[in-house]
Amino acid sequence: MSVRNEQAHEARAADDAAPRFSAEELVQTASDVLHRLGAPRQTADVVAASLVLSNLVGHDSHGIVRLIQYSELVKGGQVRPDGQPTVVSARGAVATVDGGWGFGQPAAQLATQLATESASAHGISAVSISSCNHIGRLGEYVATIAEAGQMGMAFCNSGPIVAPFGGAGRVMGTNPFAWSAPLRDDFVALDFATSKVAEGKIKIAVAEGRTLPPGLIVDSVGRPSVDPADLYGGGALLAFGEHKGSGMSMLIELTAALVSGMGSSCDPEYQGGNGTLIMALDIAAFVDMERYYEQAATFCTEAKRIGGGPEHLDILLPGELEARTLEARRAGGVVVAANIRRQITVLADEFGLDLGRFALR
Ligand SMILES: NC(=O)c1ccc[n+]([C@@H]2O[C@H](COP(=O)([O-])OP(=O)(O)OC[C@H]3O[C@@H](n4cnc5c(N)ncnc54)[C@H](O)[C@@H]3O)[C@@H](O)[C@H]2O)c1
């Protein structure tokens, strides 16, 4: 979403009479639901805070809407709500974490902590996560690494739904990639799925009877399609950037999916979830940190100053949109779509859980 669109969106939302929820209210709501799903309270709090952070930075697709999917995964046995991550091995700059098929966020947070500690000791580090469910928004983990004054990288595979460039059929996952660099009092963080759009957006187009803009999906024989139903008739999503995004997604399969031991998305033995690799680079092990900060500031100032594009949009650094949205939503609260509140209310009703003013029937 462009900054103009984002501002228009926030303004529209402000005009609505829709209630706004504070981060604390949403975390409490999500934690209560997760706890009733079987997560120990501490795990429920960690997962809830991670989901709500996605709402706060503007990635509602990875926010508390995921409670609905997670409840299905718990009921289906994919997520063991009390499963805890453990460190399987730690040797020099390399560590492996087993997610225990619990919620993915605690496993990714543990791997992130190990990665920063290990990079401080060795200059560089890599931590894989196996038996790992959905870790949510990867930007969270590379931001933590950047806040420790290091560069972070995180990527993972996911369920097969993306066709390789020029092909038909689902081979790769939406395979997100995140990469951060610290600034003196801030950081930049790029974080995106390698598919052109999330599958959820195609689902919404089906529900609303809309056709798609060209270039998002192919049908079951690899023909470009604007009919969202074609995705569910054996079609596939396309990667962003044609051969470039497709190639990047393939490398994520070969790296995160295989190094974690989870298997590639199209491997018959792949059991779902995010085969994950998190890496950190301690800049101070390579160059003088002060010099790095000065040069980074000069570059960022120059990049933002240059301007002059045809639409005269603000030039944003990676992660800046999320930082602006975080500030706005921390101050003004988060609007949760009515249909999501209704579905979470239905879920809470199963446990006789009263969601107070969040509930919508
Ligand atoms: N765990 C999983 O299985 C999984 C799978 C797919 C995606 N995800 C997550 O989904 C989230 C959303 O992914 P997405 O592909 O929809 O993200 P997106 O297309 O919204 O891109 C977000 C990135 O682009 C940057 N950006 C956005 N607008 C910009 C602008 N105008 N100028 C400069 N930079 C700009 C943002 O700062 C951010 O780094 C990510 O957090 C990703 O990690 C997770």
Tab-separated table of C-alpha atoms and ligand atoms in Angstrom:
chain	number	residue	atom	x	y	z
A	1	MET	CA	0.000	0.000	0.000
A	2	SER	CA	1.452	3.412	-0.908
A	3	VAL	CA	1.869	6.010	1.810
A	4	ARG	CA	-0.949	8.012	0.260
A	5	ASN	CA	-3.160	4.946	0.249
A	6	GLU	CA	-2.103	4.077	3.761
A	7	GLN	CA	-2.958	7.566	4.993
A	8	ALA	CA	-6.277	7.484	3.137
A	9	HIS	CA	-6.933	4.067	4.624
A	10	GLU	CA	-6.219	5.254	8.180
A	11	ALA	CA	-8.384	8.341	7.568
A	12	ARG	CA	-11.251	6.199	6.263
A	13	ALA	CA	-10.927	3.913	9.250
A	14	ALA	CA	-11.003	6.941	11.562
A	15	ASP	CA	-14.248	8.094	9.945
A	16	ASP	CA	-15.832	4.756	10.595
A	17	ALA	CA	-17.723	4.228	13.776
A	18	ALA	CA	-15.842	0.916	14.112
A	19	PRO	CA	-14.411	0.462	17.609
A	20	ARG	CA	-10.686	0.639	18.049
A	21	PHE	CA	-8.830	-1.720	20.326
A	22	SER	CA	-5.630	-1.029	22.222
A	23	ALA	CA	-2.685	-3.403	21.851
A	24	GLU	CA	-3.211	-4.507	25.462
A	25	GLU	CA	-6.872	-5.390	24.840
A	26	LEU	CA	-5.988	-7.385	21.724
A	27	VAL	CA	-3.124	-9.232	23.407
A	28	GLN	CA	-5.407	-10.166	26.317
A	29	THR	CA	-8.111	-11.359	23.902
A	30	ALA	CA	-5.704	-13.396	21.787
A	31	SER	CA	-3.903	-14.826	24.811
A	32	ASP	CA	-7.191	-15.927	26.403
A	33	VAL	CA	-8.220	-17.724	23.184
A	34	LEU	CA	-4.801	-19.394	22.797
A	35	HIS	CA	-4.811	-20.432	26.462
A	36	ARG	CA	-8.229	-22.060	26.029
A	37	LEU	CA	-6.826	-23.824	22.944
A	38	GLY	CA	-4.340	-25.485	25.278
A	39	ALA	CA	-1.319	-23.165	25.243
A	40	PRO	CA	0.334	-22.576	28.624
A	41	ARG	CA	-0.318	-18.949	29.644
A	42	GLN	CA	3.296	-17.876	28.975
A	43	THR	CA	3.217	-19.344	25.450
A	44	ALA	CA	-0.212	-17.824	24.845
A	45	ASP	CA	1.122	-14.395	25.866
A	46	VAL	CA	4.159	-14.694	23.551
A	47	VAL	CA	2.110	-15.793	20.521
A	48	ALA	CA	-0.599	-13.208	21.242
A	49	ALA	CA	1.947	-10.372	21.491
A	50	SER	CA	3.548	-11.457	18.210
A	51	LEU	CA	0.208	-11.566	16.382
A	52	VAL	CA	-0.869	-8.192	17.741
A	53	LEU	CA	2.471	-6.657	16.772
A	54	SER	CA	1.623	-7.635	13.176
A	55	ASN	CA	-1.665	-5.734	13.514
A	56	LEU	CA	0.159	-2.753	15.000
A	57	VAL	CA	2.656	-2.511	12.129
A	58	GLY	CA	-0.152	-2.829	9.568
A	59	HIS	CA	0.167	-6.478	8.500
A	60	ASP	CA	-3.330	-7.491	9.576
A	61	SER	CA	-3.010	-10.641	7.457
A	62	HIS	CA	-0.593	-11.888	10.144
A	63	GLY	CA	-2.454	-10.439	13.101
A	64	ILE	CA	-5.123	-11.886	15.338
A	65	VAL	CA	-7.026	-13.160	12.305
A	66	ARG	CA	-4.571	-16.091	12.580
A	67	LEU	CA	-6.351	-17.299	15.734
A	68	ILE	CA	-8.932	-18.841	13.403
A	69	GLN	CA	-6.348	-20.770	11.366
A	70	TYR	CA	-4.381	-21.709	14.493
A	71	SER	CA	-7.477	-23.174	16.165
A	72	GLU	CA	-7.979	-25.387	13.098
A	73	LEU	CA	-4.324	-26.436	13.228
A	74	VAL	CA	-4.626	-27.292	16.922
A	75	LYS	CA	-7.825	-29.263	16.317
A	76	GLY	CA	-6.193	-31.045	13.366
A	77	GLY	CA	-3.141	-31.996	15.435
A	78	GLN	CA	-0.641	-29.941	13.384
A	79	VAL	CA	0.002	-27.554	16.271
A	80	ARG	CA	0.672	-28.997	19.732
A	81	PRO	CA	-0.359	-26.007	21.817
A	82	ASP	CA	1.925	-26.982	24.712
A	83	GLY	CA	4.864	-27.920	22.452
A	84	GLN	CA	8.019	-26.032	23.463
A	85	PRO	CA	11.117	-25.238	21.399
A	86	THR	CA	14.436	-26.760	22.434
A	87	VAL	CA	18.025	-26.207	21.362
A	88	VAL	CA	19.121	-29.445	19.696
A	89	SER	CA	22.718	-28.486	18.999
A	90	ALA	CA	24.991	-25.469	19.273
A	91	ARG	CA	28.417	-25.693	17.675
A	92	GLY	CA	30.430	-22.524	17.075
A	93	ALA	CA	28.364	-20.091	15.048
A	94	VAL	CA	25.716	-22.669	14.186
A	95	ALA	CA	22.734	-23.844	16.223
A	96	THR	CA	19.670	-25.942	15.522
A	97	VAL	CA	16.329	-25.520	17.257
A	98	ASP	CA	13.473	-28.018	17.354
A	99	GLY	CA	10.118	-26.253	17.471
A	100	GLY	CA	8.426	-29.313	19.014
A	101	TRP	CA	5.516	-28.697	16.609
A	102	GLY	CA	4.288	-26.064	19.045
A	103	PHE	CA	3.393	-22.542	17.965
A	104	GLY	CA	6.140	-21.214	15.695
A	105	GLN	CA	6.649	-17.802	17.305
A	106	PRO	CA	8.381	-18.991	20.516
A	107	ALA	CA	10.690	-21.163	18.402
A	108	ALA	CA	11.574	-18.237	16.132
A	109	GLN	CA	12.152	-15.968	19.115
A	110	LEU	CA	14.485	-18.550	20.677
A	111	ALA	CA	16.367	-18.930	17.377
A	112	THR	CA	16.644	-15.144	17.074
A	113	GLN	CA	18.095	-14.844	20.577
A	114	LEU	CA	20.616	-17.612	19.835
A	115	ALA	CA	21.540	-15.959	16.523
A	116	THR	CA	22.344	-12.589	18.124
A	117	GLU	CA	24.293	-14.160	21.006
A	118	SER	CA	26.228	-16.372	18.650
A	119	ALA	CA	26.997	-13.527	16.208
A	120	SER	CA	28.334	-11.468	19.135
A	121	ALA	CA	30.726	-14.325	19.926
A	122	HIS	CA	31.650	-15.393	16.388
A	123	GLY	CA	30.912	-12.390	14.128
A	124	ILE	CA	28.291	-14.330	12.209
A	125	SER	CA	25.718	-16.996	13.012
A	126	ALA	CA	23.018	-19.197	11.526
A	127	VAL	CA	20.225	-20.970	13.409
A	128	SER	CA	17.776	-23.384	11.798
A	129	ILE	CA	14.369	-24.418	13.126
A	130	SER	CA	12.835	-27.826	12.469
A	131	SER	CA	9.397	-29.208	13.491
A	132	CYS	CA	8.292	-25.617	13.210
A	133	ASN	CA	4.775	-24.319	12.708
A	134	HIS	CA	3.870	-20.885	11.309
A	135	ILE	CA	6.288	-18.272	12.691
A	136	GLY	CA	4.145	-15.346	11.516
A	137	ARG	CA	5.724	-12.088	10.361
A	138	LEU	CA	9.454	-12.496	9.751
A	139	GLY	CA	10.092	-8.759	10.140
A	140	GLU	CA	9.692	-9.172	13.902
A	141	TYR	CA	12.768	-11.397	14.172
A	142	VAL	CA	15.116	-9.384	11.967
A	143	ALA	CA	14.015	-6.217	13.807
A	144	THR	CA	15.098	-7.813	17.094
A	145	ILE	CA	18.499	-8.602	15.568
A	146	ALA	CA	18.849	-5.031	14.233
A	147	GLU	CA	17.926	-3.639	17.657
A	148	ALA	CA	20.944	-5.577	18.971
A	149	GLY	CA	23.117	-3.610	16.488
A	150	GLN	CA	23.503	-6.510	14.044
A	151	MET	CA	22.215	-7.318	10.578
A	152	GLY	CA	19.560	-10.023	10.450
A	153	MET	CA	18.220	-12.316	7.797
A	154	ALA	CA	15.328	-14.749	8.087
A	155	PHE	CA	13.559	-16.898	5.562
A	156	CYS	CA	11.315	-19.935	5.502
A	157	ASN	CA	9.259	-22.158	3.240
A	158	SER	CA	5.548	-22.857	3.613
A	159	GLY	CA	2.774	-24.959	2.033
A	160	PRO	CA	3.112	-25.386	-1.775
A	161	ILE	CA	1.056	-22.875	-3.750
A	162	VAL	CA	3.482	-20.961	-6.014
A	163	ALA	CA	4.483	-22.009	-9.558
A	164	PRO	CA	8.081	-21.702	-10.719
A	165	PHE	CA	8.589	-18.975	-13.351
A	166	GLY	CA	7.257	-20.208	-16.694
A	167	GLY	CA	5.634	-23.280	-15.138
A	168	ALA	CA	2.303	-24.614	-13.994
A	169	GLY	CA	1.625	-26.306	-10.686
A	170	ARG	CA	2.402	-25.663	-7.075
A	171	VAL	CA	6.057	-26.220	-6.263
A	172	MET	CA	7.094	-23.531	-3.772
A	173	GLY	CA	5.485	-21.894	-0.750
A	174	THR	CA	4.902	-18.151	-0.438
A	175	ASN	CA	8.384	-18.294	1.112
A	176	PRO	CA	8.953	-14.966	2.879
A	177	PHE	CA	12.307	-13.243	3.162
A	178	ALA	CA	13.339	-10.599	5.695
A	179	TRP	CA	16.575	-8.644	5.944
A	180	SER	CA	17.477	-5.885	8.401
A	181	ALA	CA	20.286	-3.419	9.030
A	182	PRO	CA	20.707	-1.276	12.146
A	183	LEU	CA	20.875	2.517	12.063
A	184	ARG	CA	22.166	4.493	15.038
A	185	ASP	CA	18.755	4.859	16.738
A	186	ASP	CA	16.604	2.906	14.346
A	187	PHE	CA	16.819	0.158	11.720
A	188	VAL	CA	15.677	-0.716	8.226
A	189	ALA	CA	13.892	-4.023	7.648
A	190	LEU	CA	12.694	-5.432	4.363
A	191	ASP	CA	10.170	-8.218	4.787
A	192	PHE	CA	7.977	-9.740	2.101
A	193	ALA	CA	6.516	-12.940	0.716
A	194	THR	CA	8.104	-14.049	-2.566
A	195	SER	CA	4.635	-14.687	-4.042
A	196	LYS	CA	3.116	-11.687	-5.801
A	197	VAL	CA	0.169	-11.656	-3.380
A	198	ALA	CA	-0.932	-13.668	-0.402
A	199	GLU	CA	-3.344	-16.517	-1.075
A	200	GLY	CA	-5.837	-14.863	1.310
A	201	LYS	CA	-6.297	-12.017	-1.165
A	202	ILE	CA	-7.376	-14.473	-3.890
A	203	LYS	CA	-9.839	-16.040	-1.436
A	204	ILE	CA	-11.379	-12.608	-0.800
A	205	ALA	CA	-11.710	-11.996	-4.566
A	206	VAL	CA	-13.626	-15.295	-4.891
A	207	ALA	CA	-15.904	-14.318	-1.998
A	208	GLU	CA	-16.571	-10.895	-3.504
A	209	GLY	CA	-17.040	-12.227	-7.051
A	210	ARG	CA	-14.228	-10.018	-8.381
A	211	THR	CA	-11.769	-10.754	-11.163
A	212	LEU	CA	-8.076	-10.339	-10.422
A	213	PRO	CA	-5.602	-7.910	-11.918
A	214	PRO	CA	-3.520	-9.779	-14.531
A	215	GLY	CA	-0.280	-11.428	-13.512
A	216	LEU	CA	-1.172	-12.896	-10.115
A	217	ILE	CA	-2.088	-16.521	-10.887
A	218	VAL	CA	-1.969	-19.230	-13.543
A	219	ASP	CA	-4.617	-21.898	-14.056
A	220	SER	CA	-4.053	-25.646	-13.767
A	221	VAL	CA	-2.260	-25.838	-17.119
A	222	GLY	CA	-0.131	-22.762	-16.584
A	223	ARG	CA	-2.197	-20.226	-18.533
A	224	PRO	CA	-2.333	-16.704	-17.078
A	225	SER	CA	-5.732	-16.183	-15.447
A	226	VAL	CA	-7.738	-13.354	-13.884
A	227	ASP	CA	-10.404	-15.739	-12.524
A	228	PRO	CA	-9.612	-16.314	-8.813
A	229	ALA	CA	-11.527	-19.629	-8.925
A	230	ASP	CA	-8.742	-20.980	-11.164
A	231	LEU	CA	-6.385	-20.991	-8.187
A	232	TYR	CA	-8.677	-23.461	-6.436
A	233	GLY	CA	-9.105	-25.521	-9.619
A	234	GLY	CA	-5.467	-26.625	-9.472
A	235	GLY	CA	-3.848	-23.321	-10.395
A	236	ALA	CA	-0.975	-21.565	-8.653
A	237	LEU	CA	0.172	-18.164	-7.480
A	238	LEU	CA	3.023	-16.476	-9.327
A	239	ALA	CA	6.220	-15.239	-7.712
A	240	PHE	CA	6.978	-11.486	-7.642
A	241	GLY	CA	9.535	-10.170	-10.133
A	242	GLU	CA	9.128	-13.059	-12.592
A	243	HIS	CA	12.360	-15.124	-12.783
A	244	LYS	CA	13.963	-13.134	-9.951
A	245	GLY	CA	11.329	-13.777	-7.269
A	246	SER	CA	10.827	-17.317	-8.519
A	247	GLY	CA	14.555	-17.995	-8.265
A	248	MET	CA	14.696	-16.470	-4.807
A	249	SER	CA	11.804	-18.639	-3.666
A	250	MET	CA	13.605	-21.727	-5.026
A	251	LEU	CA	16.748	-20.810	-3.093
A	252	ILE	CA	14.661	-20.420	0.069
A	253	GLU	CA	13.364	-23.967	-0.521
A	254	LEU	CA	16.905	-25.276	-1.000
A	255	THR	CA	18.287	-23.327	1.942
A	256	ALA	CA	15.757	-22.876	4.765
A	257	ALA	CA	13.604	-25.908	3.975
A	258	LEU	CA	16.464	-28.362	3.494
A	259	VAL	CA	18.961	-27.004	6.029
A	260	SER	CA	16.217	-27.061	8.679
A	261	GLY	CA	15.395	-30.636	7.726
A	262	MET	CA	11.729	-29.776	7.144
A	263	GLY	CA	11.873	-30.745	3.468
A	264	SER	CA	10.897	-28.672	0.441
A	265	SER	CA	7.275	-27.608	0.047
A	266	CYS	CA	6.588	-30.142	-2.725
A	267	ASP	CA	8.379	-33.038	-0.981
A	268	PRO	CA	5.828	-35.784	-0.133
A	269	GLU	CA	7.415	-35.961	3.333
A	270	TYR	CA	6.977	-32.236	4.030
A	271	GLN	CA	4.516	-32.006	6.944
A	272	GLY	CA	3.558	-28.341	6.654
A	273	GLY	CA	4.921	-25.447	8.676
A	274	ASN	CA	7.895	-23.137	8.195
A	275	GLY	CA	11.333	-24.665	7.613
A	276	THR	CA	13.261	-21.658	8.897
A	277	LEU	CA	16.771	-20.228	8.887
A	278	ILE	CA	17.702	-17.122	10.889
A	279	MET	CA	21.119	-15.509	10.464
A	280	ALA	CA	22.926	-12.599	12.095
A	281	LEU	CA	25.999	-10.593	11.175
A	282	ASP	CA	27.898	-8.597	13.794
A	283	ILE	CA	28.962	-5.482	11.888
A	284	ALA	CA	31.579	-4.596	14.495
A	285	ALA	CA	33.446	-7.789	13.595
A	286	PHE	CA	34.009	-6.332	10.095
A	287	VAL	CA	34.198	-2.537	10.295
A	288	ASP	CA	34.260	0.267	12.819
A	289	MET	CA	30.698	0.591	14.122
A	290	GLU	CA	30.714	4.395	14.328
A	291	ARG	CA	31.879	4.664	10.730
A	292	TYR	CA	29.163	2.219	9.681
A	293	TYR	CA	26.461	4.265	11.434
A	294	GLU	CA	27.696	7.495	9.806
A	295	GLN	CA	27.787	5.957	6.335
A	296	ALA	CA	24.380	4.312	6.818
A	297	ALA	CA	22.864	7.647	7.875
A	298	THR	CA	24.404	9.412	4.859
A	299	PHE	CA	23.047	6.769	2.501
A	300	CYS	CA	19.535	6.810	3.986
A	301	THR	CA	19.363	10.621	3.949
A	302	GLU	CA	20.457	10.699	0.309
A	303	ALA	CA	18.023	7.953	-0.707
A	304	LYS	CA	15.104	9.804	0.889
A	305	ARG	CA	16.163	13.235	-0.393
A	306	ILE	CA	16.377	12.311	-4.056
A	307	GLY	CA	12.586	12.460	-4.736
A	308	GLY	CA	11.235	13.484	-8.115
A	309	GLY	CA	9.206	10.388	-9.047
A	310	PRO	CA	6.162	10.961	-11.265
A	311	GLU	CA	3.717	10.537	-8.376
A	312	HIS	CA	5.812	12.519	-5.879
A	313	LEU	CA	5.330	9.883	-3.250
A	314	ASP	CA	7.461	9.912	-0.123
A	315	ILE	CA	10.532	7.751	-0.525
A	316	LEU	CA	10.416	5.186	2.220
A	317	LEU	CA	13.163	3.040	3.623
A	318	PRO	CA	12.309	-0.632	4.110
A	319	GLY	CA	10.333	-0.896	7.331
A	320	GLU	CA	9.412	2.784	7.456
A	321	LEU	CA	5.789	2.192	6.550
A	322	GLU	CA	5.530	-0.336	9.365
A	323	ALA	CA	7.181	2.093	11.806
A	324	ARG	CA	4.706	4.860	10.885
A	325	THR	CA	1.761	2.497	11.190
A	326	LEU	CA	3.047	1.252	14.546
A	327	GLU	CA	3.149	4.793	15.877
A	328	ALA	CA	-0.331	5.601	14.544
A	329	ARG	CA	-1.934	2.413	15.819
A	330	ARG	CA	-0.253	2.531	19.218
A	331	ALA	CA	-1.752	5.981	19.644
A	332	GLY	CA	-5.125	5.446	17.987
A	333	GLY	CA	-5.787	1.732	18.398
A	334	VAL	CA	-6.502	-1.010	15.888
A	335	VAL	CA	-9.711	-1.579	13.959
A	336	VAL	CA	-10.460	-5.289	13.574
A	337	ALA	CA	-12.734	-6.177	10.642
A	338	ALA	CA	-16.229	-7.169	11.770
A	339	ASN	CA	-16.095	-10.596	10.080
A	340	ILE	CA	-12.850	-11.410	11.931
A	341	ARG	CA	-14.319	-10.343	15.283
A	342	ARG	CA	-17.360	-12.516	14.557
A	343	GLN	CA	-15.244	-15.581	13.759
A	344	ILE	CA	-13.069	-15.106	16.857
A	345	THR	CA	-16.250	-14.704	18.935
A	346	VAL	CA	-17.587	-18.011	17.585
A	347	LEU	CA	-14.278	-19.616	18.550
A	348	ALA	CA	-14.374	-18.106	22.059
A	349	ASP	CA	-18.006	-19.243	22.473
A	350	GLU	CA	-16.812	-22.842	22.012
A	351	PHE	CA	-14.925	-22.443	25.300
A	352	GLY	CA	-17.541	-20.282	27.013
A	353	LEU	CA	-14.986	-17.453	26.935
A	354	ASP	CA	-16.394	-13.937	27.257
A	355	LEU	CA	-14.472	-11.519	25.007
A	356	GLY	CA	-16.146	-8.417	26.426
A	357	ARG	CA	-16.418	-5.502	24.008
A	358	PHE	CA	-14.343	-7.361	21.390
A	359	ALA	CA	-17.160	-9.908	20.931
A	360	LEU	CA	-19.410	-9.459	17.901
A	361	ARG	CA	-22.324	-11.717	17.055
B	1	LIG	N1	5.374	-17.264	7.986
B	1	LIG	C1	4.947	-17.437	6.760
B	1	LIG	O1	4.712	-18.545	6.303
B	1	LIG	C2	4.742	-16.249	5.867
B	1	LIG	C3	4.480	-16.452	4.510
B	1	LIG	C4	4.313	-15.337	3.693
B	1	LIG	C5	4.396	-14.052	4.228
B	1	LIG	N2	4.657	-13.879	5.543
B	1	LIG	C6	4.726	-12.525	6.114
B	1	LIG	O2	3.694	-11.746	5.529
B	1	LIG	C7	4.008	-10.385	5.683
B	1	LIG	C8	3.495	-9.607	4.511
B	1	LIG	O3	4.220	-9.934	3.320
B	1	LIG	P1	3.888	-9.144	1.962
B	1	LIG	O4	4.622	-9.814	0.860
B	1	LIG	O5	2.404	-8.974	1.840
B	1	LIG	O6	4.543	-7.725	2.284
B	1	LIG	P2	4.406	-6.380	1.432
B	1	LIG	O7	4.161	-6.655	0.008
B	1	LIG	O8	3.446	-5.492	2.168
B	1	LIG	O9	5.880	-5.763	1.531
B	1	LIG	C9	6.329	-5.340	2.780
B	1	LIG	C10	7.742	-4.790	2.638
B	1	LIG	O10	7.801	-3.768	1.658
B	1	LIG	C11	8.155	-2.523	2.279
B	1	LIG	N3	7.371	-1.454	1.642
B	1	LIG	C12	6.026	-1.424	1.508
B	1	LIG	N4	5.651	-0.299	0.862
B	1	LIG	C13	6.779	0.385	0.592
B	1	LIG	C14	7.062	1.626	-0.064
B	1	LIG	N5	6.090	2.415	-0.533
B	1	LIG	N6	8.352	2.008	-0.176
B	1	LIG	C15	9.348	1.233	0.321
B	1	LIG	N7	9.151	0.049	0.935
B	1	LIG	C16	7.882	-0.358	1.076
B	1	LIG	C17	7.809	-2.678	3.729
B	1	LIG	O11	8.561	-1.795	4.563
B	1	LIG	C18	8.163	-4.147	3.948
B	1	LIG	O12	9.550	-4.315	4.135
B	1	LIG	C19	5.517	-10.350	5.918
B	1	LIG	O13	5.716	-9.909	7.254
B	1	LIG	C20	5.989	-11.786	5.769
B	1	LIG	O14	7.047	-12.143	6.627
B	1	LIG	C21	4.835	-14.948	6.382
